[in-house]
Coordinates of C-alpha atoms in Angstrom, one line a residue:
X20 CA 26.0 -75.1 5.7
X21 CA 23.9 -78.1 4.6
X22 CA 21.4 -76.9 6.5
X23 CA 21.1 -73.7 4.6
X24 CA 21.5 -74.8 1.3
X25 CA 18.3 -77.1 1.7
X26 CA 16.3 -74.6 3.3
X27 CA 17.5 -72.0 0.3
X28 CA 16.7 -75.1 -2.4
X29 CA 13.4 -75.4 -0.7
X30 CA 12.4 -71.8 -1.2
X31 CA 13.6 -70.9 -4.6
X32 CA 11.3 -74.6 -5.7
X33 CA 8.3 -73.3 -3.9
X34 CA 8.4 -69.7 -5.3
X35 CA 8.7 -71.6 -9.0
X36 CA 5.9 -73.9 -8.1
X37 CA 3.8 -70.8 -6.8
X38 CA 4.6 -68.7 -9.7
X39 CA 2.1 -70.8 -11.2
X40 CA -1.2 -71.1 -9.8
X41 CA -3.6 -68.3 -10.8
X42 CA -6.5 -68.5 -8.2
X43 CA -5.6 -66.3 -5.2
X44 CA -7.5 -68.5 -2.6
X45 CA -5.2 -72.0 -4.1
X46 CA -2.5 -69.8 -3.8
X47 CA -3.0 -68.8 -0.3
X48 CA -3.4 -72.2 0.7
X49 CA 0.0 -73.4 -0.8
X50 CA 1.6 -70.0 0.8
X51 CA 1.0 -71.1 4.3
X52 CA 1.9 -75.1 3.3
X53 CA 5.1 -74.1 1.6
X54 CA 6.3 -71.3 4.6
X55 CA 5.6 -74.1 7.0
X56 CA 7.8 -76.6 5.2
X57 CA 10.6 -74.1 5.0
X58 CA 10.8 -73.5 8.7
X59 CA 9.8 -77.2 9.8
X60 CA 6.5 -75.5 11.4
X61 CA 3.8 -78.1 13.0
X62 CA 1.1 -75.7 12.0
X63 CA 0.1 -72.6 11.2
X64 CA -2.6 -70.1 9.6
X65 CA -3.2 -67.3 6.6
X66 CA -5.3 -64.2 7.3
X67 CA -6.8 -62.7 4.4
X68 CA -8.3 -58.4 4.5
X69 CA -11.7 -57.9 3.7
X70 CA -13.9 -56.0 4.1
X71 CA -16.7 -55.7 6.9
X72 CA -19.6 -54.8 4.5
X73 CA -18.8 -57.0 1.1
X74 CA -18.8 -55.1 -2.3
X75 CA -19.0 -56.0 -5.9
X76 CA -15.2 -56.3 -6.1
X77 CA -14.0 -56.4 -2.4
X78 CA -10.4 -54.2 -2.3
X79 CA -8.0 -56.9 -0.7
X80 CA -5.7 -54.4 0.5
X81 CA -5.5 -52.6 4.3
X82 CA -2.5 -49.8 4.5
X83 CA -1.1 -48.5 7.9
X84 CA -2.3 -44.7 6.9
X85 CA -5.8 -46.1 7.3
X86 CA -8.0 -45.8 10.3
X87 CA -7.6 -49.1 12.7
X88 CA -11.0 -48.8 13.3
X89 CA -11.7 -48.8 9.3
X90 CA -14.0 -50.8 6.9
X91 CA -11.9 -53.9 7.0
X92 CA -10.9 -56.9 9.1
X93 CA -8.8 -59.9 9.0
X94 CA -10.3 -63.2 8.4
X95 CA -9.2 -66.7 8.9
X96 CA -8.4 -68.4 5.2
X97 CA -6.7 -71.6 5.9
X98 CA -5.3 -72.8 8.9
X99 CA -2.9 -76.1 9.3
X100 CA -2.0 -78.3 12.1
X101 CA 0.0 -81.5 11.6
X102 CA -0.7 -82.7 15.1
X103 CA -4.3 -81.9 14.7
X104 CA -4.2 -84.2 11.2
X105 CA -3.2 -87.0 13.0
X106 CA -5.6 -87.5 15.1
X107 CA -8.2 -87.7 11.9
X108 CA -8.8 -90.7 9.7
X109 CA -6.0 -91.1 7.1
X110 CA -8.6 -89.2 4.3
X111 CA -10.1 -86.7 6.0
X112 CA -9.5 -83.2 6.1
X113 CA -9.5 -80.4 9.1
X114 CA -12.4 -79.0 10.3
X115 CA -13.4 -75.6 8.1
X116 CA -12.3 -73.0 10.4
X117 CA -14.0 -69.1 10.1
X118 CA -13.6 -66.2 12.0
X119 CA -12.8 -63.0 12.1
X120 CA -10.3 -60.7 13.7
X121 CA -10.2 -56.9 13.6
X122 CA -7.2 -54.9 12.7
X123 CA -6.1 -53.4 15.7
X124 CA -2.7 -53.5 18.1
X125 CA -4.4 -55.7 20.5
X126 CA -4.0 -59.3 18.4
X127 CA -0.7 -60.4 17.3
X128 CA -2.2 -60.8 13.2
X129 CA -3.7 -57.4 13.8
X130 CA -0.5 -56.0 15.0
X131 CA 1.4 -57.0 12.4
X132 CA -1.3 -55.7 9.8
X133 CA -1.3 -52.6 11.5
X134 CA 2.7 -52.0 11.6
X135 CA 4.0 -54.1 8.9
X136 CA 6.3 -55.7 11.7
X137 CA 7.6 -59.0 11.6
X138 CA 6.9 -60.8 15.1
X139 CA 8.7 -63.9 16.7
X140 CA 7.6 -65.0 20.0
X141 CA 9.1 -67.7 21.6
X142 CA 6.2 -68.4 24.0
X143 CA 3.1 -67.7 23.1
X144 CA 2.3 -67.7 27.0
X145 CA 4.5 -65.9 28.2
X146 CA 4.5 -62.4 25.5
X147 CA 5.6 -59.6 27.9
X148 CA 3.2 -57.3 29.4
X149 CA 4.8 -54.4 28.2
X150 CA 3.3 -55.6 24.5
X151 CA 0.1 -54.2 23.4
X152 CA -0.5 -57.7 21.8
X153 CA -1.9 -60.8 23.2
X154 CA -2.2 -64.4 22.7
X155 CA -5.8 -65.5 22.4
X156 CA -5.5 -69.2 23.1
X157 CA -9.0 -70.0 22.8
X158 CA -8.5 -72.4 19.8
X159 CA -5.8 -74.1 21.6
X160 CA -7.9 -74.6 24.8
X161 CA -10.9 -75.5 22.9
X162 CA -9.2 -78.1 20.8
X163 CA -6.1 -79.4 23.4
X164 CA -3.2 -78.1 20.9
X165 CA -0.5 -75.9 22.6
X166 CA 1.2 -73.4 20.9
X167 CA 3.9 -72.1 21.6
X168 CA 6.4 -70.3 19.4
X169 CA 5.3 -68.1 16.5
X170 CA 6.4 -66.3 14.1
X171 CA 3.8 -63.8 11.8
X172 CA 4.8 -61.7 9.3
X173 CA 2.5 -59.3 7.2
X174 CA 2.1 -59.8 3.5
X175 CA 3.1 -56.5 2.3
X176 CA 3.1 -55.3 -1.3
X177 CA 5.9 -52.6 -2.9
X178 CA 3.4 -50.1 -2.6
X179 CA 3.1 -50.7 1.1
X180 CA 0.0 -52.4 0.9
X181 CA -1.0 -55.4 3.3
X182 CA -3.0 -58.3 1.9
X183 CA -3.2 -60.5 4.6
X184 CA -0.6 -62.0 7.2
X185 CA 1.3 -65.2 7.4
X186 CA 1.2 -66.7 10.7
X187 CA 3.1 -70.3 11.3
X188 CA 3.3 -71.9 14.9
X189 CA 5.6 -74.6 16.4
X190 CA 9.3 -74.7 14.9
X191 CA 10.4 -78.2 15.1
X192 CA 14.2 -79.6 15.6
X193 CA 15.4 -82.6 13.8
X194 CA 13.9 -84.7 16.9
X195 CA 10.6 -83.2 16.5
X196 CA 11.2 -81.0 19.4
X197 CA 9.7 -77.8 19.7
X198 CA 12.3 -74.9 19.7
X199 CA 11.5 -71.2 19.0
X200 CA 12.6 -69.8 15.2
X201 CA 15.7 -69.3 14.5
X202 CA 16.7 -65.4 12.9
X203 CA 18.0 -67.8 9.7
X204 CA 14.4 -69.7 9.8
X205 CA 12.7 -65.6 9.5
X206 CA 15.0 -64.4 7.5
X207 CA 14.0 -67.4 5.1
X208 CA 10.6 -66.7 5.5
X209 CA 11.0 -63.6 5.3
X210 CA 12.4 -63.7 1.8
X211 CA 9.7 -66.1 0.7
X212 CA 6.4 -63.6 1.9
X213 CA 8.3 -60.7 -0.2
X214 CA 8.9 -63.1 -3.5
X215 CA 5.4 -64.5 -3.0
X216 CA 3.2 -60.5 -2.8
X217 CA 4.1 -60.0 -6.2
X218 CA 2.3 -63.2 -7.6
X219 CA -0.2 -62.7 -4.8
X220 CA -1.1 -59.4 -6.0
X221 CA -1.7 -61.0 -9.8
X222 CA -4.3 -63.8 -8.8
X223 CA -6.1 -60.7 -6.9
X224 CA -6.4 -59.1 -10.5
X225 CA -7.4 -62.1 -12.2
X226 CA -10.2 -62.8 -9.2
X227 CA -11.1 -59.2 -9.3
X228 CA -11.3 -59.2 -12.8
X229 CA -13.6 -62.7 -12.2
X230 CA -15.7 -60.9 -9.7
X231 CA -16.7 -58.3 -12.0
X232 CA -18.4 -60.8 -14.4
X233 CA -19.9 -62.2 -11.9
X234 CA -20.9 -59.1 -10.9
X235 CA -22.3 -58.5 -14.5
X236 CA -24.1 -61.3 -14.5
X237 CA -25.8 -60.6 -10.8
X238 CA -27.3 -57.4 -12.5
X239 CA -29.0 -59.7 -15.0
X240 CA -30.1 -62.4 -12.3
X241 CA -30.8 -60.6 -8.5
X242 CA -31.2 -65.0 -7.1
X243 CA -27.7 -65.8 -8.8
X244 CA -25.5 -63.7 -6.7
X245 CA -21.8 -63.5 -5.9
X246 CA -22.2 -65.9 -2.4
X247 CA -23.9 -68.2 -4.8
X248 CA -20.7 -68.5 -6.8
X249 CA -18.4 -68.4 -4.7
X250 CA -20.2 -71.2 -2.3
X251 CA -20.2 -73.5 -5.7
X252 CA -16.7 -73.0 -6.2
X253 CA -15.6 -73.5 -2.9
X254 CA -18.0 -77.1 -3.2
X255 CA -16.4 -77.9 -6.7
X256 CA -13.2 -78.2 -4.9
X257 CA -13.8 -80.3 -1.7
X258 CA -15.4 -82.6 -3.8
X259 CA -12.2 -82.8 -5.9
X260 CA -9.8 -83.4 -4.0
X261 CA -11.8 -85.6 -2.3
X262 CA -12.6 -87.7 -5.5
X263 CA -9.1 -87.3 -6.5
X264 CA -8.3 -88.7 -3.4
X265 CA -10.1 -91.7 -3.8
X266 CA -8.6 -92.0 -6.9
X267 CA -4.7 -91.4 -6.4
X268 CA -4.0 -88.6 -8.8
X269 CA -1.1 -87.6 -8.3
X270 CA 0.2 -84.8 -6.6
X271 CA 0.7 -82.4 -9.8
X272 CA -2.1 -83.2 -11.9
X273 CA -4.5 -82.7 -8.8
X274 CA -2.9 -79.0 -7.7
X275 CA -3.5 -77.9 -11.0
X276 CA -6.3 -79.2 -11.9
X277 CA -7.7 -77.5 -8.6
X278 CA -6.4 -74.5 -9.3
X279 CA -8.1 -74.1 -12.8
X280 CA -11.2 -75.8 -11.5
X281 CA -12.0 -73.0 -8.6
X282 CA -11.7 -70.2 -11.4
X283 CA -13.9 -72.1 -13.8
X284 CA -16.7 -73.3 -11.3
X285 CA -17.2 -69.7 -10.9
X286 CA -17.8 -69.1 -14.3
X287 CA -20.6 -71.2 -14.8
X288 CA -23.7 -69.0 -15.1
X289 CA -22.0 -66.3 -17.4
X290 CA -23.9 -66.8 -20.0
X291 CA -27.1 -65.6 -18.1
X292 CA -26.1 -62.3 -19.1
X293 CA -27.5 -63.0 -22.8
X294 CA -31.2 -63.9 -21.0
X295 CA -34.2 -61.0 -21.6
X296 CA -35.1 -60.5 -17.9
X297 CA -38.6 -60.9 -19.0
X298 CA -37.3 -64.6 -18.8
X299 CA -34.5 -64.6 -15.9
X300 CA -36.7 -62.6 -13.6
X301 CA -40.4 -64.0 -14.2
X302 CA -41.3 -65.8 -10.2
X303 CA -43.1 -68.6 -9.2
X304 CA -42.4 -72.1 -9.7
X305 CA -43.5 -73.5 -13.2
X306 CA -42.8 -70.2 -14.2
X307 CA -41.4 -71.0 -17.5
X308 CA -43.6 -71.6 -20.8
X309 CA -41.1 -74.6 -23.1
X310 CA -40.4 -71.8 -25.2
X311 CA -38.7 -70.1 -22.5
X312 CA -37.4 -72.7 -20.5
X313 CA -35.9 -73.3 -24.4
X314 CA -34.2 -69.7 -24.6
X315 CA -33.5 -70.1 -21.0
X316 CA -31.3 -73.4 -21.6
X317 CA -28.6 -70.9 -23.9
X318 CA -27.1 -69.5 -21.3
X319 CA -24.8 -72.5 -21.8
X320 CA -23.6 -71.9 -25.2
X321 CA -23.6 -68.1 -24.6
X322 CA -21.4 -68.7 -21.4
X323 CA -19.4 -70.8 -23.6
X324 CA -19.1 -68.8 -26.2
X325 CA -17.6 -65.9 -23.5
X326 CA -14.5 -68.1 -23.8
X327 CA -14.2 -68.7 -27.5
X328 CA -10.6 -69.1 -28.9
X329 CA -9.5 -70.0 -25.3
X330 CA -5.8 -68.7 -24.3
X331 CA -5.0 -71.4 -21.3
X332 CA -6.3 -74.1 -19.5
X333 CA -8.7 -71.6 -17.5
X334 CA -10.8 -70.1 -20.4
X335 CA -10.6 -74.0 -21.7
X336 CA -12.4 -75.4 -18.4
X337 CA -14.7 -72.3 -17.9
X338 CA -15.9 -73.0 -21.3
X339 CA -16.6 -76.6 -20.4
X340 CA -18.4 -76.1 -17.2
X341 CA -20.4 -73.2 -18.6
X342 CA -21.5 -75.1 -21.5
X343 CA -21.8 -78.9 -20.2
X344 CA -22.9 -78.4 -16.1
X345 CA -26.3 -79.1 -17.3
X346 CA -25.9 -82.8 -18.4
X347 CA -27.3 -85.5 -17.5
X348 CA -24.7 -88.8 -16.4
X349 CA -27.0 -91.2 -17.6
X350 CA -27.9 -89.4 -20.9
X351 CA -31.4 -88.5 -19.9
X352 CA -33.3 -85.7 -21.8
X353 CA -33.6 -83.6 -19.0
X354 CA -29.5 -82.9 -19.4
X355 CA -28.9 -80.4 -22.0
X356 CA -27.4 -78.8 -24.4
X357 CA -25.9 -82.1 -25.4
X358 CA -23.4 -82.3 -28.4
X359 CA -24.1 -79.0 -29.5
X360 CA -22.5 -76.5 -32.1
X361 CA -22.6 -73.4 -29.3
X362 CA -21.0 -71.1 -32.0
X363 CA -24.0 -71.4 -34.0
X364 CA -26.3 -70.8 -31.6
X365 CA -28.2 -67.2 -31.5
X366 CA -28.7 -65.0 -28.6
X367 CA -32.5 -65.2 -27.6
X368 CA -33.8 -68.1 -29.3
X369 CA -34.9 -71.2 -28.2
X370 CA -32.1 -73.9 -27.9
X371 CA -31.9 -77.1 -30.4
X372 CA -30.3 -79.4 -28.0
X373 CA -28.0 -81.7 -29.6
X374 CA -27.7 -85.9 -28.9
X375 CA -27.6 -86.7 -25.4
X376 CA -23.9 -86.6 -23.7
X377 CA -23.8 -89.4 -21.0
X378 CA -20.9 -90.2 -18.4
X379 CA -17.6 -89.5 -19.0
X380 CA -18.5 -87.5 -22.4
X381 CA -18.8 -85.1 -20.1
X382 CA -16.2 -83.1 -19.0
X383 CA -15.1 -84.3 -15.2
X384 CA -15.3 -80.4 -14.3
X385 CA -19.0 -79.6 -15.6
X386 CA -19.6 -83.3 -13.8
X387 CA -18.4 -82.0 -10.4
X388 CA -19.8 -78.2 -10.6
X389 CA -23.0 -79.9 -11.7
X390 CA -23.1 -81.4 -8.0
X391 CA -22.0 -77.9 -6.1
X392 CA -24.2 -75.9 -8.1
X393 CA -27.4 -78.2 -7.4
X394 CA -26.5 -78.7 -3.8
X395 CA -26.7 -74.5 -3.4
X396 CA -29.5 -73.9 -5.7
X397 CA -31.6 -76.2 -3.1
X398 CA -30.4 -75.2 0.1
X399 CA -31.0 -72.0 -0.4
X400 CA -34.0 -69.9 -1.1
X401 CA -34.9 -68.6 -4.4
X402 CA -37.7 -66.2 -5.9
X403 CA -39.2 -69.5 -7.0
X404 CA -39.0 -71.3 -3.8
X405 CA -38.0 -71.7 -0.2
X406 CA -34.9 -73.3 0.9
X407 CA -34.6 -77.2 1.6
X408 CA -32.8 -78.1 4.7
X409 CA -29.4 -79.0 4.7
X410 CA -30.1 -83.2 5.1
X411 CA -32.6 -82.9 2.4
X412 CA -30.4 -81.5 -0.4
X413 CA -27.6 -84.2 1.0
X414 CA -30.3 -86.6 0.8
X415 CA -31.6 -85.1 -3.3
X416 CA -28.1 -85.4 -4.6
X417 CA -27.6 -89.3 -2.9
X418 CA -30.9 -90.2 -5.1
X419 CA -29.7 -88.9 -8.1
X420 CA -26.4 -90.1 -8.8
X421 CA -26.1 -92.5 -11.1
X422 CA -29.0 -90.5 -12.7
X423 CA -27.9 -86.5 -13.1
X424 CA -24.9 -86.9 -11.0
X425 CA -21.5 -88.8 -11.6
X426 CA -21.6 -91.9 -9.0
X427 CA -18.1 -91.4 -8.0
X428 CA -18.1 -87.7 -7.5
X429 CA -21.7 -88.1 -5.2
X430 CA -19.3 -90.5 -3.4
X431 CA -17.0 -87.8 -2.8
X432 CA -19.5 -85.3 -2.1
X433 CA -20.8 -87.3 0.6
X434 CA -17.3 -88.0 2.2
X435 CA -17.3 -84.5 2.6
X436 CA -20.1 -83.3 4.2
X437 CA -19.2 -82.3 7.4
X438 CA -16.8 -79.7 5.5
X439 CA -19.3 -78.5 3.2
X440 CA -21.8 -78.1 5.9
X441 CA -19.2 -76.0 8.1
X442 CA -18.7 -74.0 4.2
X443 CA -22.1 -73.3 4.1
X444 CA -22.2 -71.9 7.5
X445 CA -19.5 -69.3 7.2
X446 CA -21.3 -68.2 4.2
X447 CA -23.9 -67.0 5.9
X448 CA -22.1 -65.7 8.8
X449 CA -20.5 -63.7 6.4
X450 CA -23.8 -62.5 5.1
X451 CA -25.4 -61.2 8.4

């Protein structure tokens, strides 16, 4: 009985902690962390639907009465392994893990996309042959992990739409013993995937509803597109909870400041929507006369102004990284648009940039999307140039901090490398 009543307190506090992130991709994260913790799971992963070709605004959303052999696949979001973290220096994280796995009977997450059936296996190795699903154990031979019981589950809305499955590996006993999961341990889980669709299904409007400005603002700007964003938000937050890290924030402040930071860093060139194209859309490098360069610098206050009369903590940040990701940390010139009245600037004219901001006058989320942003803008190619290697934009960002960049937060940057590096990669994978 004691049993039960922790594992029923430990579900009803994740579904209130839950109930309050807004960005889908945090949210998926915490999903798989807090399923795993309610069934005592060593590990475990979260497959998200997407489509093969991307769109504008991607439909997250597979149902059974569609073709298998469809537009859409299941790809790896986060995956978790206790055992695995171990073995890893006390502040590092996983390796970044991407691939991809169709939606079809033959894998045991495409099975349970494809049926909506809940499956626990007690061995892994030994699924009967009768099945039309199999293990594929070539992450387990390919890192030395074993799995060996599992339990997925799909992520189904009331409509009877899938959004991704949950898939957790390796029950443990009080000893630490691996044991297969118990019908109380899915039921439990069971009841947590169904409580957790319904916000799932809200953060998927408000990233929608994110992807369409971005979209927006792609129309206006063919070299910033939606990759580009999304690669600088999924940079701002390594570097956070790396930096956060280092600095011991705790536990709450750092999940939601992470969770309004990867909304916000995607927000950060909105305002480039208020640029002519004679400006955003003139090539070659030197391309702009100071006049333009001028106008060109406003997309700051007109992104910021996109969030005017903010309503929560998200339209609070975006404003501050769309206005401030341009500064300078020691103060120089080159930062702009400085301590600036961005309500009275007007669309189309030449910035008057204010008195230099410098340090921590500027906001720590500008300050760390500053870094993604000027890490992708150089690593990859642009109408106005070619793309730097990898080690060279690593090795741009090391020489400027102190100068453009936060000190601290280049440390944390650099800490994380190899993940932003593996990032980078699945990026373009995706694009091919």
């Amino acid at each position: 009985m004691t049993g039960s009543l922790e594992k029923l307190q430990k579900l009803f506090k994740a579904e209130r902690l839950l109930n309050e992130i807004k960005d889908a991709d945090v949210l998926l994260e915490r999903i798989l962390t807090e399923a795993r913790a309610i069934s005592n799971a060593d590990a475990g992963s979260i497959y998200v639907i997407e489509d093969k070709q991307p769109s504008a605004v991607p439909s997250p959303v597979f149902t059974r009465e569609e073709s298998i052999y469809g537009d859409k696949l299941l790809r790896i979001k986060y995956a978790q392994n206790d055992t695995q973290q171990k073995k890893l220096a006390a502040d590092a994280k996983s390796p970044y893990v991407y691939f991809t796995v169709p939606i079809t009977k033959t894998s045991i997450s495409g099975y349970c996309a494809c049926t909506g059936q809940i499956l626990n296996i007690p061995d892994a190795y030994h699924i009967d042959e009768s099945e039309p699903y199999k293990f594929n154990s070539s992450t387990d031979i390919s890192t030395g992990y074993k799995t060996v019981s599992m339990l997925a589950l799909p992520l189904v809305t009331s409509a009877g739409q899938t959004l991704g499955v949950l898939q957790i590996i390796n029950a443990k006993d009080e000893d630490g013993n691996i044991i297969a999961f118990s019908d109380d341990a899915t039921e439990y889980i069971k009841q947590f995937a169904a409580s957790v669709t319904q916000t799932l299904e809200h953060t998927y409007l408000t990233s929608n509803m994110i992807k369409r400005m971005q979209r927006m603002a792609e129309f206006r700007d063919p070299k910033e597109t939606g990759i580009h964003v999304e690669r600088v938000s999924d940079f701002s937050l390594e570097i956070y909870d790396q930096w956060a890290q280092n600095h011991a924030i705790p536990k709450k402040e750092k999940l939601k400041f992470r969770d309004t930071l990867k909304i916000a860093a995607k927000c950060h060139d909105l305002g480039k929507v208020g640029i002519s194209d004679t400006i955003l859309k003139k090539p070659g490098p030197g391309r702009f006369t100071p006049e333009e360069r001028a106008i060109m610098m406003g997309h700051t206050c007109v992104g910021a102004k996109l969030f005017t009369q903010p309503e929560s903590e998200i339209d609070e940040m975006s404003r501050d990284v769309a206005l401030h990701h341009h500064e300078w940390w020691d103060g120089s010139e080159a930062g702009y648009p400085g301590k600036i009245d961005f309500m009275s600037y007007e669309i189309g004219c030449p910035i008057q940039k204010g008195e230099p901001m410098k340090g921590d006058e500027i906001p720590l989320s500008a300050r760390i999307v500053a870094i993604a942003d000027v890490f992708d803008a150089l690593s990859h190619r642009r109408v106005y140039k070619e793309a730097w290697s990898i080690d060279d934009a690593f090795i741009e960002i090391q020489n400027l901090s102190g100068k453009q960049f936060d000190p601290e937060l280049v440390l944390a940057f650099l800490q994380v490398k190899e993940r932003i590096i593996s990032i980078n990669a699945a990026y373009e994978r995706m694009e091919k």
